[in-house]
């Protein structure tokens, strides 16, 4: 498949039956392969061998999560969960409230206009804001971080956070409480990196 978010259900890779998915969780161009578990080692070895001349190397979960964060892709349990609506998670593009009906529509209507919004943070002070660190403007707690890391591409620490809507504008200066120390940060637009 060439278009992102498409699938080939009866694909063949290295003479192995696979579902080939033009998706990913890093924001990078790529494919995901779903095959019989017993075929996975052969598929892995074949892909690495074929990609060797192009510099293909495996990466770990740390690299994947950094890329996910740079692309501002929400992760279940961090930026979204049973309590955070898709709208609050910044996924309103996938929610068509003008449709006659869909699963969860009544719950979204009942919840009303969100009072929190997912934002990007650039740490301007020294520190990395990981998950669940409180965010302040002055003495007022306005939200919390959901994911954070040092971004090698940008050269500074970044985080995604949920903050009260009135503090979600790009450029607002905030502070993140990192283990009892308030570290300065600034609201910036998402994604942090876009190809």
Tab-separated table of C-alpha atoms in Angstrom:
chain	number	residue	atom	x	y	z
A	1	UNK	CA	0.000	0.000	0.000
A	2	UNK	CA	1.219	3.493	-0.839
A	3	UNK	CA	-1.270	5.650	1.041
A	4	UNK	CA	-0.834	6.012	4.796
A	5	UNK	CA	-3.416	4.195	6.980
A	6	UNK	CA	-4.099	1.521	4.364
A	7	UNK	CA	-3.689	-2.266	4.468
A	8	UNK	CA	-3.050	-5.205	2.166
A	9	UNK	CA	-4.691	-8.129	3.912
A	10	UNK	CA	-3.232	-10.852	1.698
A	11	UNK	CA	0.291	-9.592	1.136
A	12	UNK	CA	3.456	-11.594	0.576
A	13	UNK	CA	6.787	-10.547	2.066
A	14	UNK	CA	9.829	-12.822	1.741
A	15	UNK	CA	7.462	-15.524	0.440
A	16	UNK	CA	5.529	-15.315	3.707
A	17	UNK	CA	1.833	-14.484	4.001
A	18	UNK	CA	1.470	-11.149	5.822
A	19	UNK	CA	-0.928	-8.357	6.406
A	20	UNK	CA	1.015	-5.307	5.230
A	21	UNK	CA	-0.026	-2.116	6.966
A	22	UNK	CA	0.970	1.402	5.885
A	23	UNK	CA	0.774	2.595	9.449
A	24	UNK	CA	3.161	3.167	12.268
A	25	UNK	CA	3.604	4.785	15.589
A	26	UNK	CA	6.599	7.013	14.980
A	27	UNK	CA	5.503	9.582	12.419
A	28	UNK	CA	8.123	8.169	10.038
A	29	UNK	CA	7.401	6.542	6.693
A	30	UNK	CA	7.131	2.843	7.178
A	31	UNK	CA	5.206	-0.367	7.183
A	32	UNK	CA	4.049	-2.849	9.773
A	33	UNK	CA	3.900	-6.555	8.993
A	34	UNK	CA	1.542	-9.001	10.682
A	35	UNK	CA	2.421	-12.634	10.123
A	36	UNK	CA	2.185	-16.048	11.694
A	37	UNK	CA	4.319	-15.926	14.877
A	38	UNK	CA	6.359	-18.891	13.660
A	39	UNK	CA	7.296	-16.930	10.509
A	40	UNK	CA	8.422	-13.821	12.401
A	41	UNK	CA	12.126	-14.773	12.814
A	42	UNK	CA	12.504	-15.470	9.079
A	43	UNK	CA	10.660	-12.261	8.167
A	44	UNK	CA	12.881	-10.288	10.570
A	45	UNK	CA	16.110	-11.760	9.186
A	46	UNK	CA	15.019	-11.271	5.567
A	47	UNK	CA	14.064	-7.623	6.133
A	48	UNK	CA	17.339	-6.839	7.927
A	49	UNK	CA	19.361	-8.501	5.180
A	50	UNK	CA	17.472	-6.680	2.401
A	51	UNK	CA	17.783	-3.342	4.197
A	52	UNK	CA	21.444	-3.687	5.134
A	53	UNK	CA	22.706	-1.817	2.055
A	54	UNK	CA	20.381	1.087	2.967
A	55	UNK	CA	21.590	1.294	6.569
A	56	UNK	CA	18.543	-0.419	8.054
A	57	UNK	CA	19.137	-1.270	11.700
A	58	UNK	CA	16.764	-2.259	14.510
A	59	UNK	CA	15.827	0.280	17.133
A	60	UNK	CA	14.387	-0.183	20.587
A	61	UNK	CA	11.336	1.064	22.417
A	62	UNK	CA	13.174	4.169	23.657
A	63	UNK	CA	13.803	5.331	20.091
A	64	UNK	CA	10.251	4.471	19.082
A	65	UNK	CA	8.803	6.433	21.994
A	66	UNK	CA	11.012	9.473	21.265
A	67	UNK	CA	9.853	9.455	17.638
A	68	UNK	CA	6.227	9.020	18.768
A	69	UNK	CA	6.565	12.021	21.036
A	70	UNK	CA	8.253	14.177	18.365
A	71	UNK	CA	5.328	13.373	16.045
A	72	UNK	CA	2.872	14.153	18.911
A	73	UNK	CA	1.109	10.817	18.558
A	74	UNK	CA	-1.005	10.163	21.645
A	75	UNK	CA	-0.353	6.949	23.569
A	76	UNK	CA	-3.139	5.112	25.355
A	77	UNK	CA	-2.645	5.401	29.110
A	78	UNK	CA	-0.785	8.694	28.712
A	79	UNK	CA	-2.512	11.194	26.410
A	80	UNK	CA	-5.777	9.258	26.257
A	81	UNK	CA	-7.702	6.793	28.407
A	82	UNK	CA	-11.284	6.027	29.449
A	83	UNK	CA	-11.628	9.439	31.128
A	84	UNK	CA	-10.062	11.600	28.382
A	85	UNK	CA	-12.299	12.095	25.361
A	86	UNK	CA	-10.884	11.938	21.830
A	87	UNK	CA	-11.573	15.672	21.584
A	88	UNK	CA	-9.522	16.410	24.723
A	89	UNK	CA	-6.759	14.151	23.383
A	90	UNK	CA	-6.475	16.263	20.232
A	91	UNK	CA	-8.123	13.647	18.023
A	92	UNK	CA	-11.207	15.639	17.027
A	93	UNK	CA	-10.312	15.125	13.357
A	94	UNK	CA	-11.522	11.538	13.840
A	95	UNK	CA	-14.769	12.501	15.609
A	96	UNK	CA	-17.605	13.561	13.326
A	97	UNK	CA	-20.174	15.059	15.695
A	98	UNK	CA	-22.405	15.910	12.713
A	99	UNK	CA	-22.938	12.178	11.997
A	100	UNK	CA	-26.397	10.918	12.918
A	101	UNK	CA	-25.045	8.495	15.486
A	102	UNK	CA	-21.923	6.589	16.512
A	103	UNK	CA	-20.698	4.699	19.560
A	104	UNK	CA	-19.882	7.212	22.280
A	105	UNK	CA	-21.678	10.199	20.761
A	106	UNK	CA	-24.090	10.533	23.691
A	107	UNK	CA	-21.200	10.371	26.177
A	108	UNK	CA	-19.327	13.119	24.300
A	109	UNK	CA	-22.430	15.314	24.249
A	110	UNK	CA	-23.014	14.691	27.970
A	111	UNK	CA	-19.411	15.600	28.791
A	112	UNK	CA	-19.822	18.972	27.091
A	113	UNK	CA	-17.122	21.386	26.010
A	114	UNK	CA	-13.713	20.200	27.248
A	115	UNK	CA	-12.008	22.290	29.917
A	116	UNK	CA	-8.582	20.741	29.226
A	117	UNK	CA	-6.572	20.454	26.040
A	118	UNK	CA	-3.502	18.512	24.907
A	119	UNK	CA	-0.552	20.822	24.233
A	120	UNK	CA	3.138	20.650	23.494
A	121	UNK	CA	5.755	21.959	25.907
A	122	UNK	CA	9.299	23.101	25.285
A	123	UNK	CA	11.305	22.884	28.483
A	124	UNK	CA	13.160	26.200	28.725
A	125	UNK	CA	14.620	25.316	32.112
A	126	UNK	CA	16.842	22.359	32.806
A	127	UNK	CA	14.846	19.161	33.284
A	128	UNK	CA	12.794	16.470	31.586
A	129	UNK	CA	9.085	16.434	32.395
A	130	UNK	CA	7.980	12.815	32.402
A	131	UNK	CA	4.420	11.571	32.949
A	132	UNK	CA	2.124	13.049	35.632
A	133	UNK	CA	4.197	16.086	36.667
A	134	UNK	CA	1.972	19.011	37.801
A	135	UNK	CA	1.970	22.207	35.726
A	136	UNK	CA	1.587	25.684	37.216
A	137	UNK	CA	1.042	29.286	36.228
A	138	UNK	CA	2.125	31.111	39.352
A	139	UNK	CA	0.590	29.204	42.263
A	140	UNK	CA	-2.329	27.872	40.193
A	141	UNK	CA	-2.115	24.233	39.113
A	142	UNK	CA	-3.429	24.125	35.528
A	143	UNK	CA	-2.691	20.577	34.387
A	144	UNK	CA	-0.106	17.829	34.171
A	145	UNK	CA	2.377	16.290	31.774
A	146	UNK	CA	1.471	13.094	29.948
A	147	UNK	CA	4.742	12.157	28.186
A	148	UNK	CA	8.161	13.757	27.986
A	149	UNK	CA	11.743	13.201	26.897
A	150	UNK	CA	14.861	14.884	25.566
A	151	UNK	CA	14.479	15.424	21.824
A	152	UNK	CA	17.838	14.827	20.089
A	153	UNK	CA	16.548	16.317	16.824
A	154	UNK	CA	15.518	19.626	18.434
A	155	UNK	CA	18.230	19.692	21.099
A	156	UNK	CA	15.931	20.316	24.065
A	157	UNK	CA	13.435	18.504	26.272
A	158	UNK	CA	9.810	18.300	25.136
A	159	UNK	CA	6.588	17.077	26.692
A	160	UNK	CA	2.936	16.684	25.926
A	161	UNK	CA	0.530	17.839	28.588
A	162	UNK	CA	-3.121	18.376	29.467
A	163	UNK	CA	-3.775	21.938	30.575
A	164	UNK	CA	-6.825	24.096	31.171
A	165	UNK	CA	-8.002	25.483	27.835
A	166	UNK	CA	-7.350	29.121	28.830
A	167	UNK	CA	-3.633	28.245	29.247
A	168	UNK	CA	-3.282	26.342	25.967
A	169	UNK	CA	-2.222	29.184	23.675
A	170	UNK	CA	1.190	28.880	22.016
A	171	UNK	CA	3.755	31.047	23.796
A	172	UNK	CA	2.295	30.889	27.307
A	173	UNK	CA	5.015	30.502	29.942
A	174	UNK	CA	4.357	27.825	32.547
A	175	UNK	CA	6.270	25.853	35.164
A	176	UNK	CA	6.471	22.085	35.568
A	177	UNK	CA	6.989	20.666	39.047
A	178	UNK	CA	9.730	18.080	38.570
A	179	UNK	CA	10.284	16.312	41.886
A	180	UNK	CA	9.625	19.433	43.950
A	181	UNK	CA	11.427	21.914	41.682
A	182	UNK	CA	9.467	24.236	39.398
A	183	UNK	CA	11.145	24.226	35.979
A	184	UNK	CA	10.215	26.797	33.317
A	185	UNK	CA	8.610	25.727	30.055
A	186	UNK	CA	6.623	27.214	27.200
A	187	UNK	CA	3.526	26.012	25.356
A	188	UNK	CA	4.425	25.284	21.729
A	189	UNK	CA	2.489	23.904	18.782
A	190	UNK	CA	2.191	20.217	17.963
A	191	UNK	CA	3.671	18.222	16.384
A	192	UNK	CA	7.171	18.982	17.593
A	193	UNK	CA	8.563	17.596	14.340
A	194	UNK	CA	6.857	17.090	11.003
A	195	UNK	CA	8.338	15.636	7.841
